Amino acid sequence: LYPNMYTSNNACSVPTSFWLTGIPGLESLHIWLSIPFGFMYLLALVGNITILAVIKMERSLHQPMYFFLCMLAVIDLVLSTSTMPKLLTIFWFGARNIGLDSCLAQMFFIHCFATVESGIFLAMAYDRYVAICDPLHHTSVLTHAVVGRLGMAALLRGILYIGPLPLLIRLRLPLYRTQIIAHSYCEHMAVVTLACGDTRVNNLYGMGIGFLVLILDSLAITASYVMIFKAVLGLATHDARFKTLGTCSSHICAILVFYIPIAISSLTHRFGHHVPPHIHILLANLYLLIPPILNPVVYAVRTKQIRERLLHILKAETRPR
């Protein structure tokens, strides 16, 4: 199935390309797995492009929360497109070969835009905090320029944090025991574990970035929601509390959709030593696909303006000419 990519007597070689296994252990099912994965990728594309189109057309949605949602849609399109086309070519054509630079570029895009997405959720939490705790100043604090700067800050943070990952591999780890990556995409640790030589710097940097992004961002988001809940509890009536919390529900759902799959995938990777490899790989792929599929659904269902605009478009399309 795989070419002879293991070097003899544990010798190390300089690879020009790697060989992705797809879903190891499920090779015989690859053609069948392509059906759900292809369908999910199509759903992610259609859902996020629809959200972008609806927000662009509907002027009443030109508000901070929806601009952040547009940023999320673009990020989700990049995240899913950085992995799914290659995975589908592995499933359909057995095209497992990936050049070294292409592999490092894929690694950068996956980890960078996952980091950017976390930053956008943090910015959205700040938006909800200002909207609920200081509503009179919401429009003056979160102007279009401020929203743009927050988005740019999230992007720059992603580039600064993740840029060193492929560079450290390129500069510090030229030699590899094998070119076969037991994964469906070039995930950082999946590549680093194949390297000869000292990988401690790469491991520590990867773990440090994971801590900075996931732990600190989730703590900051939690802190903002603690203050939001305090403000909501101070409202006079039950209806007012319910309505105010309702404005946060889409954001809370989207955060859970993003962080829970990552947490499950990370925990099974760290502690699930008895979990079969194909389960690890399937989870790793799903955490890149679930948010792009569910984010548009969550916002379309929970947001009245998006829902109404979508229904209006659908009615216009189905009306006899």
Coordinates of C-alpha atoms in Angstrom, one line a residue:
L1 CA 0.0 0.0 0.0
Y2 CA 2.8 2.4 0.9
P3 CA 6.2 2.9 -0.8
N4 CA 9.4 1.9 1.0
M5 CA 9.7 5.1 3.0
Y6 CA 11.2 3.7 6.2
T7 CA 15.0 4.0 6.2
S8 CA 17.1 1.0 7.1
N9 CA 18.6 0.4 10.5
N10 CA 16.8 3.5 11.9
A11 CA 18.9 5.7 9.7
C12 CA 17.6 9.2 9.0
S13 CA 17.0 10.9 5.7
V14 CA 16.1 14.4 4.3
P15 CA 12.6 14.1 2.8
T16 CA 11.4 16.2 -0.1
S17 CA 7.8 15.0 0.5
F18 CA 5.6 13.1 3.0
W19 CA 3.0 10.4 2.6
L20 CA -0.3 10.9 4.3
T21 CA -2.1 7.7 5.3
G22 CA -5.7 9.1 5.3
I23 CA -7.5 7.2 8.1
P24 CA -5.1 4.5 9.1
G25 CA -6.8 1.1 9.6
L26 CA -9.8 2.1 7.6
E27 CA -8.1 2.1 4.1
S28 CA -10.7 -0.4 2.8
L29 CA -13.5 2.1 3.7
H30 CA -11.9 5.2 2.2
I31 CA -14.3 5.4 -0.8
W32 CA -17.3 5.1 1.6
L33 CA -15.9 7.6 4.1
S34 CA -15.6 10.1 1.2
I35 CA -19.4 10.3 1.0
P36 CA -20.1 11.7 4.5
F37 CA -16.9 13.8 4.5
G38 CA -17.6 15.2 1.0
F39 CA -21.2 16.0 2.0
M40 CA -20.1 17.7 5.3
Y41 CA -17.5 19.8 3.3
L42 CA -20.2 20.8 0.8
L43 CA -22.5 21.8 3.7
A44 CA -19.7 23.9 5.3
L45 CA -19.1 25.7 2.0
V46 CA -22.8 26.4 1.2
G47 CA -23.6 27.4 4.8
N48 CA -20.7 29.9 5.2
I49 CA -21.0 31.4 1.8
T50 CA -24.8 31.8 2.4
I51 CA -24.1 33.6 5.7
L52 CA -21.6 36.0 4.0
A53 CA -24.1 36.7 1.2
V54 CA -27.0 37.3 3.5
I55 CA -25.0 39.7 5.8
K56 CA -23.7 41.6 2.7
M57 CA -27.2 42.1 1.3
E58 CA -29.0 42.9 4.5
R59 CA -28.0 46.4 5.7
S60 CA -29.7 45.9 9.1
L61 CA -27.1 43.2 9.8
H62 CA -24.2 45.6 9.3
Q63 CA -23.4 45.6 13.1
P64 CA -20.4 44.4 15.1
M65 CA -21.8 41.0 16.0
Y66 CA -22.5 40.2 12.3
F67 CA -19.1 41.5 11.0
F68 CA -17.5 39.1 13.5
L69 CA -19.8 36.4 12.2
C70 CA -18.5 37.2 8.6
M71 CA -14.9 36.8 9.9
L72 CA -15.9 33.4 11.4
A73 CA -17.4 32.3 8.1
V74 CA -14.2 33.2 6.2
I75 CA -12.1 31.4 8.8
D76 CA -14.3 28.3 8.7
L77 CA -14.0 28.3 4.9
V78 CA -10.2 28.5 5.1
L79 CA -10.0 25.8 7.9
S80 CA -12.2 23.3 6.0
T81 CA -10.6 24.0 2.6
S82 CA -7.1 23.6 4.0
T83 CA -7.8 19.9 4.8
M84 CA -10.9 18.5 3.0
P85 CA -9.8 18.7 -0.7
K86 CA -6.6 16.8 0.1
L87 CA -8.5 14.3 2.3
L88 CA -11.0 13.7 -0.5
T89 CA -8.2 13.1 -3.1
I90 CA -6.7 10.5 -0.7
F91 CA -10.1 8.8 -0.5
W92 CA -10.9 9.0 -4.2
F93 CA -7.5 8.7 -6.0
G94 CA -5.1 7.5 -3.3
A95 CA -3.1 10.7 -3.8
R96 CA -1.3 10.4 -0.5
N97 CA 1.9 12.2 -1.5
I98 CA 2.4 15.8 -0.2
G99 CA 5.5 18.0 -0.8
L100 CA 7.4 19.1 2.3
D101 CA 6.6 22.8 1.7
S102 CA 3.0 22.0 1.0
C103 CA 2.8 20.0 4.2
L104 CA 4.3 22.9 6.2
A105 CA 1.9 25.4 4.5
Q106 CA -1.1 23.2 5.4
M107 CA 0.1 22.9 9.0
F108 CA 0.4 26.7 9.2
F109 CA -3.1 27.4 7.8
I110 CA -4.8 24.8 10.0
H111 CA -3.2 25.9 13.3
C112 CA -3.1 29.6 12.4
F113 CA -6.8 29.9 11.5
A114 CA -7.9 27.8 14.5
T115 CA -5.9 30.4 16.6
V116 CA -7.6 33.3 14.7
E117 CA -11.0 31.7 15.3
S118 CA -10.4 31.6 19.0
G119 CA -9.3 35.3 18.9
I120 CA -12.6 36.2 17.1
F121 CA -14.6 34.4 19.7
L122 CA -12.8 36.5 22.3
A123 CA -13.6 39.7 20.4
M124 CA -17.3 38.6 20.2
A125 CA -17.3 38.0 23.9
Y126 CA -16.1 41.6 24.3
D127 CA -18.8 42.8 22.0
R128 CA -21.5 41.0 24.0
Y129 CA -20.0 42.4 27.3
V130 CA -20.1 46.0 26.0
A131 CA -23.6 45.5 24.5
I132 CA -25.0 44.2 27.8
C133 CA -22.9 45.9 30.5
D134 CA -22.6 49.3 28.8
P135 CA -25.3 49.5 26.2
L136 CA -25.4 53.3 25.8
H137 CA -21.8 53.3 24.6
H138 CA -21.9 50.1 22.5
T139 CA -22.1 51.9 19.1
S140 CA -19.4 54.4 20.1
V141 CA -17.0 51.8 21.5
L142 CA -17.4 49.1 18.8
T143 CA -17.3 51.2 15.7
H144 CA -16.7 49.6 12.3
A145 CA -13.0 50.7 12.6
V146 CA -12.6 49.1 16.0
V147 CA -14.2 45.8 14.8
G148 CA -11.8 45.8 11.8
R149 CA -8.8 46.4 14.2
L150 CA -10.0 43.5 16.5
G151 CA -10.2 41.2 13.5
M152 CA -6.8 42.3 12.3
A153 CA -5.4 41.8 15.8
A154 CA -6.8 38.2 15.9
L155 CA -5.2 37.5 12.5
L156 CA -1.8 39.0 13.4
R157 CA -1.8 37.0 16.7
G158 CA -2.5 33.8 14.7
I159 CA 0.4 34.5 12.3
L160 CA 2.8 35.5 15.1
Y161 CA 1.9 32.5 17.3
I162 CA 1.8 29.9 14.5
G163 CA 4.4 31.2 12.1
P164 CA 7.3 29.7 14.1
L165 CA 5.8 26.2 14.1
P166 CA 6.7 25.3 10.4
L167 CA 9.9 27.5 10.7
L168 CA 11.2 25.5 13.7
I169 CA 10.5 22.3 11.8
R170 CA 12.3 23.6 8.6
L171 CA 15.3 25.0 10.5
R172 CA 15.7 22.5 13.4
L173 CA 14.4 19.1 12.0
P174 CA 15.9 18.3 8.6
L175 CA 16.1 14.6 9.2
Y176 CA 13.3 12.0 9.5
R177 CA 13.1 8.3 10.4
T178 CA 10.1 7.9 7.9
Q179 CA 8.1 10.0 5.5
I180 CA 4.8 8.3 6.4
I181 CA 2.6 10.6 8.5
A182 CA -0.1 8.4 10.2
H183 CA -2.7 11.2 9.7
S184 CA -4.9 12.6 7.0
Y185 CA -3.3 16.1 7.2
C186 CA 0.0 17.6 8.3
E187 CA -0.8 18.2 12.0
H188 CA 2.2 19.6 14.0
M189 CA 2.8 16.8 16.4
A190 CA 2.2 14.1 13.8
V191 CA 5.2 15.6 11.8
V192 CA 7.4 16.3 14.8
T193 CA 7.2 12.8 16.2
L194 CA 8.8 11.4 12.9
A195 CA 11.9 13.6 13.2
C196 CA 15.3 12.5 14.2
G197 CA 17.2 14.7 16.7
D198 CA 16.0 16.8 19.7
T199 CA 12.4 17.8 19.3
R200 CA 12.0 19.3 22.8
V201 CA 11.9 23.0 21.6
N202 CA 9.2 22.1 19.0
N203 CA 7.2 20.2 21.6
L204 CA 7.4 22.9 24.2
Y205 CA 6.6 25.7 21.7
G206 CA 3.5 23.7 20.5
M207 CA 2.3 23.0 24.0
G208 CA 2.9 26.7 25.0
I209 CA 0.9 28.0 22.1
G210 CA -1.9 25.5 22.9
F211 CA -2.0 26.8 26.5
L212 CA -1.9 30.5 25.5
V213 CA -4.7 30.1 22.9
L214 CA -7.1 27.5 24.4
I215 CA -6.7 28.1 28.1
L216 CA -6.2 31.8 28.3
D217 CA -8.8 32.6 25.6
S218 CA -11.4 30.4 27.3
L219 CA -10.6 31.9 30.7
A220 CA -11.0 35.5 29.2
I221 CA -14.3 34.5 27.6
T222 CA -15.5 32.9 30.8
A223 CA -14.6 36.1 32.8
S224 CA -16.6 38.3 30.3
Y225 CA -19.6 36.0 30.7
V226 CA -19.4 36.1 34.5
M227 CA -19.7 39.9 34.2
I228 CA -22.5 39.6 31.7
F229 CA -24.5 37.2 33.9
K230 CA -24.0 39.6 36.9
A231 CA -25.4 42.5 34.8
V232 CA -28.3 40.3 33.6
L233 CA -29.2 39.2 37.2
G234 CA -29.4 43.0 38.0
L235 CA -32.2 43.5 35.5
A236 CA -35.7 44.1 36.9
T237 CA -37.9 41.5 35.2
H238 CA -37.6 37.9 34.2
D239 CA -38.5 38.8 30.6
A240 CA -35.7 41.4 30.4
R241 CA -33.2 38.8 31.7
F242 CA -34.4 36.1 29.2
K243 CA -34.3 38.5 26.2
T244 CA -30.8 39.9 27.1
L245 CA -29.4 36.4 27.5
G246 CA -31.0 35.4 24.2
T247 CA -28.7 37.9 22.4
C248 CA -25.7 35.8 23.7
S249 CA -27.1 32.3 23.0
S250 CA -25.7 32.1 19.4
H251 CA -22.3 33.1 20.6
I252 CA -22.3 30.6 23.5
C253 CA -23.4 27.8 21.2
A254 CA -20.7 28.7 18.7
I255 CA -18.0 28.7 21.4
L256 CA -19.1 25.3 22.7
V257 CA -19.2 24.0 19.1
F258 CA -15.6 25.2 18.7
Y259 CA -14.0 24.3 22.0
I260 CA -15.7 21.0 22.9
P261 CA -14.5 19.0 19.8
I262 CA -10.9 20.4 20.3
A263 CA -11.0 19.5 24.0
I264 CA -12.3 15.9 23.2
S265 CA -9.7 15.4 20.4
S266 CA -6.9 16.8 22.7
L267 CA -7.9 14.6 25.7
T268 CA -8.1 11.4 23.6
H269 CA -4.7 12.2 22.0
R270 CA -3.1 12.9 25.4
F271 CA -4.8 10.2 27.6
G272 CA -6.6 7.8 25.2
H273 CA -3.6 5.4 24.7
H274 CA -6.0 2.5 24.2
V275 CA -8.2 4.4 21.6
P276 CA -7.5 3.1 18.1
P277 CA -5.6 5.4 15.8
H278 CA -8.4 5.8 13.3
I279 CA -10.7 7.2 16.1
H280 CA -8.0 9.9 16.8
I281 CA -7.8 10.8 13.2
L282 CA -11.6 10.9 12.7
L283 CA -11.9 13.2 15.7
A284 CA -9.1 15.4 14.4
N285 CA -10.9 15.8 11.1
L286 CA -14.3 16.3 12.7
Y287 CA -13.1 19.2 14.9
L288 CA -12.1 21.0 11.7
L289 CA -15.5 20.2 10.1
I290 CA -18.0 20.5 12.9
P291 CA -17.6 24.3 13.6
P292 CA -17.8 25.3 9.9
I293 CA -21.0 23.2 9.5
L294 CA -22.7 24.2 12.7
N295 CA -21.8 27.9 13.0
P296 CA -24.0 28.9 10.1
V297 CA -26.8 26.7 11.3
V298 CA -26.6 28.1 14.9
Y299 CA -26.7 31.7 13.7
A300 CA -29.3 31.1 11.0
V301 CA -31.6 29.4 13.6
R302 CA -30.9 31.8 16.5
T303 CA -30.8 35.1 14.7
K304 CA -34.2 36.5 13.6
Q305 CA -32.8 38.9 11.0
I306 CA -30.7 36.2 9.3
R307 CA -33.6 33.7 9.4
E308 CA -36.1 36.3 7.9
R309 CA -33.7 37.3 5.2
L310 CA -33.0 33.7 4.2
L311 CA -36.8 32.9 4.1
H312 CA -37.3 36.1 2.0
I313 CA -34.6 34.9 -0.5
L314 CA -36.1 31.4 -0.6
K315 CA -39.6 32.7 -1.2
A316 CA -38.3 34.9 -4.0
E317 CA -36.6 32.0 -5.7
T318 CA -39.6 29.7 -5.5
R319 CA -42.1 32.3 -6.6
P320 CA -43.5 31.5 -10.1
R321 CA -42.1 33.9 -12.8

